[in-house]
CSV table of C-alpha atoms in Angstrom, one decimal:
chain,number,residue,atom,x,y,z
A,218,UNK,CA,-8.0,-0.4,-10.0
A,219,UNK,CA,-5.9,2.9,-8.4
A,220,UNK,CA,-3.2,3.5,-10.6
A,221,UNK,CA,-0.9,3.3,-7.8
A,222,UNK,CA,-1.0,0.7,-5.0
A,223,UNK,CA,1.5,0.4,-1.9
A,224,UNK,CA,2.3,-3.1,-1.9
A,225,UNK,CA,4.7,-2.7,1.2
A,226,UNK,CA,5.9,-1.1,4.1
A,227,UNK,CA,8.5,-2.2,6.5
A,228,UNK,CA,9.0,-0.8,9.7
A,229,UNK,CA,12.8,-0.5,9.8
A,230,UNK,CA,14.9,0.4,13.5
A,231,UNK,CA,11.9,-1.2,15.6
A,232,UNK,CA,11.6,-1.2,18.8
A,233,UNK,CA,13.7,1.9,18.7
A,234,UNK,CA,14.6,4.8,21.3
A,235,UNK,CA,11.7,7.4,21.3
A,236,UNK,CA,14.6,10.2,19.7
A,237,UNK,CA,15.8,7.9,17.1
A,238,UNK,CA,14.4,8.6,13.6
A,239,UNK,CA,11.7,7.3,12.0
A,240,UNK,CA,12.4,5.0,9.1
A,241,UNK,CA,9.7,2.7,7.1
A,242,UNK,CA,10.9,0.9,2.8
A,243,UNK,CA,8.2,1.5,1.0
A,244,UNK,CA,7.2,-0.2,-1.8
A,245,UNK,CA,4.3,0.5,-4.5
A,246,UNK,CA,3.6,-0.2,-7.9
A,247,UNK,CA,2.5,2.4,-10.3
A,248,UNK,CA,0.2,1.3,-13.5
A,249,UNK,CA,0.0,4.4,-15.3
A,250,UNK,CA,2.8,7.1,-15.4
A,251,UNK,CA,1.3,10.3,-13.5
A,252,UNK,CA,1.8,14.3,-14.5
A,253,UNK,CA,2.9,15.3,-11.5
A,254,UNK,CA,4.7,13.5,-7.9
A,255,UNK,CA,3.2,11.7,-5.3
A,256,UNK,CA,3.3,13.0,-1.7
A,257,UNK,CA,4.2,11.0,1.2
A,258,UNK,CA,3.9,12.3,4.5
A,259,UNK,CA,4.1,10.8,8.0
A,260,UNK,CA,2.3,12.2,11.0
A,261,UNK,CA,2.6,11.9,14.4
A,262,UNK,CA,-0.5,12.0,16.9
A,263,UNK,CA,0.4,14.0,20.3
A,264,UNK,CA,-2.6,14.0,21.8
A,265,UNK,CA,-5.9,11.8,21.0
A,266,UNK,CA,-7.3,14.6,22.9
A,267,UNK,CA,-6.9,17.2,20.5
A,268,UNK,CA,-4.8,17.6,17.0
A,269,UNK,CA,-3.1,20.7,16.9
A,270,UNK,CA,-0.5,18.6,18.5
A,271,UNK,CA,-0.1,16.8,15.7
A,272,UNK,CA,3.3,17.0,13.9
A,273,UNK,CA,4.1,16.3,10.2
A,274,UNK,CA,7.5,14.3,10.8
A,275,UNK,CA,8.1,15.2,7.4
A,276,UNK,CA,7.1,15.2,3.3
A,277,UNK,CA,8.2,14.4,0.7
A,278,UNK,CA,7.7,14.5,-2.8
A,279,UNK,CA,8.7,11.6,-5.2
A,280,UNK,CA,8.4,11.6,-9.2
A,281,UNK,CA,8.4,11.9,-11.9
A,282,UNK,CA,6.0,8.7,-11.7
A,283,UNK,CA,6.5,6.3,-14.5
A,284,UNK,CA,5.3,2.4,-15.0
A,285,UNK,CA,7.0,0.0,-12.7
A,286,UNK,CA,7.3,-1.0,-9.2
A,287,UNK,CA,9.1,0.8,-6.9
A,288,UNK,CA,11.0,1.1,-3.6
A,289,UNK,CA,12.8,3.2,-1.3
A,290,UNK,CA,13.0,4.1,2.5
A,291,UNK,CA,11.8,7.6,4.1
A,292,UNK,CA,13.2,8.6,7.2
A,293,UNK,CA,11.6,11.4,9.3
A,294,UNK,CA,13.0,12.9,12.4
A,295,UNK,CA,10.8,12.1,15.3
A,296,UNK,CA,8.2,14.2,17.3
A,297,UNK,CA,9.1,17.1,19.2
A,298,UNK,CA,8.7,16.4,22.7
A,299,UNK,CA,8.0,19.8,23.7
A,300,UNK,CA,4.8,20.5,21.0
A,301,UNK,CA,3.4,17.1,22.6
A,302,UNK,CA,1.8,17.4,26.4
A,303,UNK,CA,4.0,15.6,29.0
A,304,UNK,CA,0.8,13.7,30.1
A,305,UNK,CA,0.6,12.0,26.1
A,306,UNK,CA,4.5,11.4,25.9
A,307,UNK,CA,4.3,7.9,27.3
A,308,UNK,CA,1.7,5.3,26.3
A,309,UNK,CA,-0.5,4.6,23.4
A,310,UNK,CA,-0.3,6.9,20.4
A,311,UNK,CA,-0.9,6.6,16.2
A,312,UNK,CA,1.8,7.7,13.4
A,313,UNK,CA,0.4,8.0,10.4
A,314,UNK,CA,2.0,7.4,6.8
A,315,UNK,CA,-0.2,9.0,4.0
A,316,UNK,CA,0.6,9.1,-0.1
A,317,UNK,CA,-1.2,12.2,-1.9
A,318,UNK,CA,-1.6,13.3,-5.7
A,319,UNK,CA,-2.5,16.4,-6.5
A,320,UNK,CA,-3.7,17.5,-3.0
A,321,UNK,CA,-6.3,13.9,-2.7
A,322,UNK,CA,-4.9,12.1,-0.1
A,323,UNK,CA,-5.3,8.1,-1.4
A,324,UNK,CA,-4.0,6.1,0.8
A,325,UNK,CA,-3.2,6.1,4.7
A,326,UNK,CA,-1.1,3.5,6.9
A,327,UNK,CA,-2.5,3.8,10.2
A,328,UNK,CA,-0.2,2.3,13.6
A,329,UNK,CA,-0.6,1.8,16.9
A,330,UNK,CA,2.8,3.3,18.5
A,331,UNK,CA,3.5,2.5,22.7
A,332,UNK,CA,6.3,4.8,24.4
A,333,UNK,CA,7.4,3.3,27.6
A,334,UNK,CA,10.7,3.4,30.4
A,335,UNK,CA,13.3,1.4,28.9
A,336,UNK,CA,13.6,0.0,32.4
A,337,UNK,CA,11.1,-2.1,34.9
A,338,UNK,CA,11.7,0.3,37.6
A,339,UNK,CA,10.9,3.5,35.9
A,340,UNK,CA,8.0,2.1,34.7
A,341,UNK,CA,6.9,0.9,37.5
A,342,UNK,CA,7.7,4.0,39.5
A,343,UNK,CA,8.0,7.1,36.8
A,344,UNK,CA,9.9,10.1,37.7
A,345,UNK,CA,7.9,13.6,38.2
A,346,UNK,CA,9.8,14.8,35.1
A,347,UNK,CA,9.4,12.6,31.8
A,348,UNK,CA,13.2,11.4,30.8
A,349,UNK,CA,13.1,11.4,26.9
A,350,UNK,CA,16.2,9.5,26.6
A,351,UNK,CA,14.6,6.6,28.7
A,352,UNK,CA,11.6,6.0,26.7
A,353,UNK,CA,12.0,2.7,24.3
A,354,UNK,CA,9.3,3.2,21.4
A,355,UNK,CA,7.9,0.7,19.8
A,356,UNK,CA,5.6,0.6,16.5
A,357,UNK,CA,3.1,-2.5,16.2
A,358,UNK,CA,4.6,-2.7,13.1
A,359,UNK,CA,2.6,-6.4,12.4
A,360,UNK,CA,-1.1,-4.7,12.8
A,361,UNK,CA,-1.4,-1.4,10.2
A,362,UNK,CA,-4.6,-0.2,9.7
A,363,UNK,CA,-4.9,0.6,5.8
A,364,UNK,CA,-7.5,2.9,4.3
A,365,UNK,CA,-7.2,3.6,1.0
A,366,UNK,CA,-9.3,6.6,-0.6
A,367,UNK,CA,-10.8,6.5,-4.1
A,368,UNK,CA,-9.4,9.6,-6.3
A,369,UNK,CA,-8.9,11.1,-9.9
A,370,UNK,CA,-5.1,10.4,-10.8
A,371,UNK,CA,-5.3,12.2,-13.9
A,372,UNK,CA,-8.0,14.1,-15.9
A,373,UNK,CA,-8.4,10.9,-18.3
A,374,UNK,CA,-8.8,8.4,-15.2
A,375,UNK,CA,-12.5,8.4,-14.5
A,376,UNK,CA,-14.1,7.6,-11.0
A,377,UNK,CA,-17.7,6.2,-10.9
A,378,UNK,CA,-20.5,8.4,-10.2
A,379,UNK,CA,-21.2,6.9,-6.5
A,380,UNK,CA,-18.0,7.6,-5.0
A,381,UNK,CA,-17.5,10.7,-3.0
A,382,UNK,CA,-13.7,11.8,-3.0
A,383,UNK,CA,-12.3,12.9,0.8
A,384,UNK,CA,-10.8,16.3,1.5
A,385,UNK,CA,-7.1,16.1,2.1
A,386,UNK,CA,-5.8,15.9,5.7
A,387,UNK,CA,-6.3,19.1,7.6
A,388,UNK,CA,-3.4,20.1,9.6
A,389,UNK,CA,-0.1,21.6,10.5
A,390,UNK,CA,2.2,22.5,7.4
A,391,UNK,CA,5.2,20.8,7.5
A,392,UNK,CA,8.7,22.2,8.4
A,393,UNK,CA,10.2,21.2,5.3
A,394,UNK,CA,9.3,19.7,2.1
A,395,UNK,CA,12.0,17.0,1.0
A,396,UNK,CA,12.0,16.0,-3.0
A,397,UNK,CA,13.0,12.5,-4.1
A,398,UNK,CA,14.0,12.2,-7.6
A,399,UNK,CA,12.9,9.2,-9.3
A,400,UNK,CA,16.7,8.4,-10.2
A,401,UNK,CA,17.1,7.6,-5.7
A,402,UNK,CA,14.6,4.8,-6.1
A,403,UNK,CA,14.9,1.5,-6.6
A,404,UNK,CA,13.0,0.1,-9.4
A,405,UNK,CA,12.1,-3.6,-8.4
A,406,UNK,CA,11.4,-6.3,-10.9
């Protein structure tokens, strides 16, 4: 058993303008208390041509990490229009929510996001120029793709021989690095 598990995330402010903020509550229990803070990050795919347009909305770090279950919401600003190519602003992309300890990334929330014309007739017939403020997005917040990762947690916590451990996600640093105390979440019952 992982010593933490997500047992929830709600996509909050969905279907949403594509400049509004990103929000998701996350909940997660933790069965051992952990040395150092988890790392949540959430990622945006520009291009499924080629990821150096991906973004890092934002990180951030929460802990300390004791016993108990937990909840909060993270908020990230959303994607810079102008690091994405204007030919990947509208349609079918993938945001990505990933938890890390120590650098081993062990979990990842995987979702389909569409960006379309708030309006049949721009849809329909879309302007030579892409109007940001016109694109509704919206996440298919009811299919996630979850992969979770095996890791070490702590130097006592074990892994069997036969797992292989993955290399943390490669790619852009992020702008900022936000820390959550433990004392902003919510501990649930």
């Amino acid at each position: 058993m992982s010593a933490v598990n997500v047992t929830n995330v709600t996509v909050l402010d969905n279907p949403a303008p594509f400049q509004n903020p990103f929000q998701f509550e996350i909940s997660y229990e933790c069965h051992q208390s952990l040395v150092d803070d988890l790392e949540w990050k959430l990622i945006y795919v520009g291009s499924a041509e080629d990821e150096k347009y991906d973004q890092i909305l934002e990180s951030v770090l929460v802990g300390p990490v004791n016993v108990g279950n937990y909840r909060f919401v993270f908020q990230a600003d959303p994607p810079d229009a102008s690091k994405i190519p204007e030919e990947d602003i509208l349609g079918v992309t993938v945001l990505l929510l990933t938890c890390s300890y120590q650098g081993q990334e062990f979990v990842r929330v995987g979702y389909y996001v569409n960006n379309d014309y708030d309006e049949e007739k721009l849809r329909e017939e879309p302007p030579a120029q892409v109007l940001l403020d016109r694109i509704q997005r919206n996440i298919l917040a009811d299919k996630p793709r979850v992969t979770k990762f095996p890791i070490i947690f702590d130097a006592d916590t074990k892994l069997e021989e036969n797992l292989v451990v993955p290399a943390p996600i490669e790619g852009p640093e992020p702008t900022g690095t936000t820390h959550v105390d433990e004392s902003s979440l919510i501990e649930v019952s």
